Amino acid sequence: MKKVFVATLWLGLVASCLSAAMVEPGWIDARAVWFLHADVEAVLGLPLVKECPIMKTDAPLPGRRWQAVTEKLGLDPRRDLLDVTVYATQYEGDVGVMLIHLRSYDRGRMLAFLKERRPVFTASQHGDLPLYSWNMRYKRGHLEVTGAMPREDLLVIGADAGHVRAALDVLAGKRPGLAPDAPLLRGMEAGALWMCQAIDVPEDYRVTTWCPVLRQVKSASVRWWNSGDRVWGRYLLHAVNAETASLVAQAVEGLKAMFALRFAGHPPVLALLGGVSSKADGAFYTFAWQGTFEEIKAAAILLHQMHPRKKRPDASPANPADPQKP
C-alpha cells in the first residue's frame, strides 16, 4: 500500500507540473478516439520543479544515455522539449502516433543518431518525406516503429506505418484534423494542465483490453488545471452501468480510509488526502482532488524521509555490480 500511495502522489505531482497550453486540434486526426497532451515547456516555469536538481539546465543530465543524447543531438529535453501529443484513431491493435514538438533540431544529426542506435532500419518515402522504420522490444516480442521529420521543430513517431502516414497527411492539411469543438476535446479548455480523454470505447474492446479502466467505461477523461499555487484534478468516468460506478466510488473511499489510518499523525499526507472527493451519480463517477504545490512538496519530503532511496553500489570499474557496465 505504501508503494501505491507513493506512486499516486508522484503521478499527481507530475500531472501538476505539466502545465499545458491548449492542444493544437488541427494536429490530431479528426477520426481520433483518444488523445493525451502535455506542455513540457511550462515545467521549467514552476518553482516546485525548479527546485529539483535534475531540472537545473546548468547541470548535466544524469546517466550516460541522456548525456549522449545531449552531446550528439545538441538537444536538452529540459530546455528544448516543448510539448507532446499522443493519439490513436482506433482502440484495437498496437497503434498510435506521438507528436514531439521541439524548439528545433538538426535533421542530419537526428538521422545519424538513429543510424547509430538502430543500425538495422528501413527507409521509405511518403511523398517527398523520408520515413524510417525499426523494431523495438515491446512486451514479450517486438514492435515496428516508424518515424518522420516533417518540420524542423516536430517529430512524428508511431506504431504502424499506415497510421504515421495518415498523421503526416493531417499535419500537411491533406486529411481533416479535429475541430476545436470536437467531442474528443470537450472539457479540455485552454489553461488545462495535463489532459487525456477517451470516447466511444467499443464493447468488444472492453472485453479484450488489458486496461482496467477501459474495461469498465464507455468514456473517460482526466484534466488537471491550476490557479496560482493551487492545483485541481478531475477524473470523470462514464461507466458501463450505475453499479460499476458505485463500486468504483466505494473502492476509492476504502483506499482513502486505509491511507488515512496508515499515515495518521503525518499532517502533510493527511492534507493531501483531505483534498480528495469521490462521487457516483448514476453511471457517472467523478474523482477530484485539490491542493497546493507547497502541500505536495511537504508530503513528498515526508515520504522521502520515511522511505529513503537505497544508495546504489559503488560505480567503479572494479565493482562487478557497476550499473554503468553493459
Coordinates of C-alpha atoms in Angstrom, one line a residue, residues 92-315:
E92 CA -7.7 -2.2 -31.3
G93 CA -4.2 -3.2 -32.0
D94 CA -0.8 -1.7 -31.0
V95 CA -1.2 1.5 -32.9
G96 CA -0.9 5.2 -32.1
V97 CA 1.0 8.3 -33.0
M98 CA 3.2 10.6 -30.9
L99 CA 3.9 14.2 -32.0
I100 CA 7.1 15.6 -30.3
H101 CA 7.3 19.3 -30.5
L102 CA 10.8 20.8 -30.1
R103 CA 12.3 24.2 -30.3
S104 CA 14.3 23.0 -33.3
Y105 CA 16.6 20.1 -34.2
D106 CA 19.1 19.2 -36.9
R107 CA 17.8 16.6 -39.3
G108 CA 21.2 15.4 -40.2
R109 CA 22.3 14.8 -36.6
M110 CA 18.9 13.2 -35.8
L111 CA 19.3 10.7 -38.7
A112 CA 22.9 10.0 -37.7
F113 CA 21.8 9.3 -34.2
L114 CA 19.1 6.9 -35.5
K115 CA 21.6 5.0 -37.6
E116 CA 23.9 4.7 -34.6
R117 CA 21.2 3.5 -32.2
R118 CA 19.2 1.5 -34.7
P119 CA 21.6 0.3 -37.4
V120 CA 19.0 -2.1 -38.8
F121 CA 16.2 0.0 -40.2
T122 CA 14.4 0.5 -43.4
A123 CA 13.7 3.7 -45.3
S124 CA 10.7 4.6 -47.4
Q125 CA 9.0 7.6 -48.8
H126 CA 5.7 9.4 -48.2
G127 CA 5.6 12.0 -51.0
D128 CA 8.8 14.0 -50.6
L129 CA 9.2 13.0 -46.9
P130 CA 11.5 10.1 -45.9
L131 CA 10.2 7.6 -43.4
Y132 CA 12.3 5.4 -41.2
S133 CA 11.2 2.1 -39.6
W134 CA 12.9 -0.1 -37.0
N135 CA 12.0 -2.8 -34.5
M136 CA 11.7 -2.2 -30.7
R137 CA 11.2 -4.5 -27.9
Y138 CA 7.6 -4.5 -26.9
K139 CA 6.0 -6.6 -24.2
R140 CA 7.4 -10.1 -24.9
G141 CA 8.0 -9.5 -28.6
H142 CA 8.9 -6.7 -31.0
L143 CA 7.0 -3.8 -32.5
E144 CA 7.8 -2.0 -35.7
V145 CA 8.0 1.8 -35.1
T146 CA 8.1 4.4 -37.9
G147 CA 9.4 7.9 -37.5
A148 CA 9.4 11.0 -39.7
M149 CA 10.8 14.6 -39.5
P150 CA 8.1 16.7 -41.2
R151 CA 9.4 20.0 -39.8
E152 CA 12.5 21.3 -38.1
D153 CA 10.5 21.6 -34.8
L154 CA 8.4 18.4 -35.0
L155 CA 9.0 14.7 -34.9
V156 CA 6.3 12.1 -35.6
I157 CA 6.7 8.6 -34.3
G158 CA 4.2 5.8 -34.2
A159 CA 3.4 2.1 -34.4
D160 CA 2.1 1.0 -37.8
A161 CA 3.5 2.9 -40.8
G162 CA 0.0 3.5 -42.2
H163 CA -1.1 5.5 -39.1
V164 CA 2.1 7.6 -39.3
R165 CA 1.4 8.3 -42.9
A166 CA -2.1 9.4 -42.0
A167 CA -0.8 11.6 -39.3
L168 CA 1.6 13.3 -41.7
D169 CA -1.3 13.9 -44.1
V170 CA -3.2 15.6 -41.2
L171 CA -0.3 17.9 -40.5
A172 CA 0.0 18.7 -44.2
G173 CA -3.7 19.6 -44.4
K174 CA -4.5 16.6 -46.7
R175 CA -6.7 15.0 -44.1
P176 CA -9.1 16.8 -41.7
G177 CA -7.9 17.5 -38.2
L178 CA -10.1 17.9 -35.1
A179 CA -12.4 20.9 -34.9
P180 CA -11.9 23.0 -31.8
D181 CA -15.4 21.9 -30.6
A182 CA -14.9 18.2 -31.4
P183 CA -16.4 15.8 -28.7
L184 CA -12.9 14.5 -28.0
L185 CA -11.8 17.9 -26.8
R186 CA -14.9 18.6 -24.7
G187 CA -13.9 19.7 -21.2
M188 CA -10.3 20.3 -22.3
E189 CA -10.4 24.1 -22.3
A190 CA -7.4 26.3 -22.7
G191 CA -5.5 26.6 -19.4
A192 CA -5.9 23.0 -18.5
L193 CA -3.0 21.0 -17.2
W194 CA -2.0 17.6 -18.3
M195 CA -5.1 16.1 -20.1
C196 CA -6.3 12.9 -21.6
Q197 CA -9.6 11.7 -23.0
A198 CA -11.1 8.6 -24.5
I199 CA -14.5 8.4 -26.0
D200 CA -16.8 5.7 -27.6
V201 CA -15.0 2.7 -26.1
P202 CA -16.3 -0.3 -28.1
E203 CA -18.0 -3.1 -26.2
D204 CA -15.9 -5.8 -27.8
Y205 CA -12.7 -3.9 -26.9
R206 CA -13.7 -3.6 -23.3
V207 CA -13.7 -7.4 -23.2
T208 CA -10.2 -7.8 -24.5
T209 CA -8.2 -4.8 -23.3
W210 CA -5.6 -5.1 -20.5
C211 CA -6.5 -1.6 -19.2
P212 CA -8.6 -2.0 -16.0
V213 CA -10.3 1.4 -16.6
L214 CA -11.3 0.9 -20.2
R215 CA -12.7 -2.5 -19.4
Q216 CA -15.4 -0.7 -17.3
V217 CA -16.2 2.5 -19.1
K218 CA -17.8 3.9 -22.2
S219 CA -15.7 7.1 -22.0
A220 CA -13.1 8.6 -19.6
S221 CA -11.3 11.9 -19.2
V222 CA -8.6 13.3 -17.0
R223 CA -8.0 17.0 -16.6
W224 CA -5.6 19.0 -14.3
W225 CA -5.5 22.8 -14.0
N226 CA -4.2 25.4 -11.6
S227 CA -4.6 28.9 -10.5
G228 CA -1.6 30.4 -8.7
D229 CA -0.3 27.9 -6.2
R230 CA -3.5 25.8 -6.1
V231 CA -3.9 22.7 -8.3
W232 CA -7.1 20.8 -9.2
G233 CA -7.5 17.4 -10.8
R234 CA -10.6 15.6 -12.1
Y235 CA -11.2 12.1 -13.4
L236 CA -14.6 11.6 -15.0
L237 CA -15.7 8.1 -15.9
H238 CA -18.8 7.1 -17.8
A239 CA -19.1 3.6 -16.5
V240 CA -20.9 0.7 -18.3
N241 CA -23.6 0.9 -15.6
A242 CA -24.6 2.5 -12.3
E243 CA -23.5 -0.5 -10.3
T244 CA -19.9 -0.2 -11.6
A245 CA -19.7 3.5 -10.9
S246 CA -20.9 2.8 -7.3
L247 CA -18.4 0.1 -6.8
V248 CA -15.6 2.3 -8.0
A249 CA -16.6 5.0 -5.6
Q250 CA -16.7 2.5 -2.7
A251 CA -13.3 1.2 -3.6
V252 CA -11.8 4.7 -3.6
E253 CA -13.3 5.6 -0.3
G254 CA -12.0 2.4 1.1
L255 CA -8.4 3.2 -0.1
K256 CA -8.7 6.7 1.2
A257 CA -9.6 5.4 4.7
M258 CA -6.7 2.9 4.7
F259 CA -4.2 5.6 3.7
A260 CA -5.6 7.8 6.4
L261 CA -5.0 5.1 9.0
R262 CA -1.5 4.3 7.7
F263 CA -0.4 8.0 7.7
A264 CA -2.2 9.0 10.9
G265 CA -0.1 11.5 12.7
H266 CA 1.5 12.8 9.5
P267 CA -0.3 16.1 8.7
P268 CA 1.4 16.7 5.3
V269 CA 0.0 13.4 3.8
L270 CA -3.4 13.9 5.5
A271 CA -3.6 17.3 4.0
L272 CA -3.4 15.7 0.5
L273 CA -6.0 13.1 1.4
G274 CA -8.3 15.9 2.6
G275 CA -8.3 17.3 -0.9
V276 CA -9.9 14.1 -2.3
S277 CA -13.5 13.8 -3.2
S278 CA -15.3 10.9 -4.8
K279 CA -18.8 10.6 -6.1
A280 CA -21.0 8.3 -8.2
D281 CA -24.1 9.7 -9.9
G282 CA -25.8 7.0 -11.9
A283 CA -23.4 5.6 -14.4
F284 CA -21.0 8.6 -14.0
Y285 CA -18.2 8.6 -11.5
T286 CA -16.1 11.6 -10.6
F287 CA -12.8 11.6 -8.7
A288 CA -11.5 15.1 -7.8
W289 CA -8.5 16.4 -5.9
Q290 CA -7.2 19.9 -5.0
G291 CA -4.2 21.1 -3.1
T292 CA -1.3 23.4 -3.3
F293 CA 2.3 22.9 -4.6
E294 CA 3.5 23.5 -1.0
E295 CA 1.3 20.7 0.3
I296 CA 2.6 18.4 -2.4
K297 CA 6.2 19.4 -1.6
A298 CA 5.7 18.8 2.1
A299 CA 4.2 15.4 1.6
A300 CA 6.9 14.4 -0.9
I301 CA 9.6 15.4 1.6
L302 CA 7.9 13.4 4.4
L303 CA 7.6 10.3 2.3
H304 CA 11.2 10.6 1.2
Q305 CA 12.3 10.8 4.8
M306 CA 10.1 7.8 5.7
H307 CA 11.3 5.7 2.8
P308 CA 14.7 6.9 1.7
R309 CA 16.1 5.6 -1.5
K310 CA 18.8 3.0 -1.2
K311 CA 22.2 4.1 -2.3
R312 CA 23.5 2.5 -5.5
P313 CA 26.6 0.3 -5.4
D314 CA 29.9 2.0 -5.9
A315 CA 30.1 2.6 -9.6

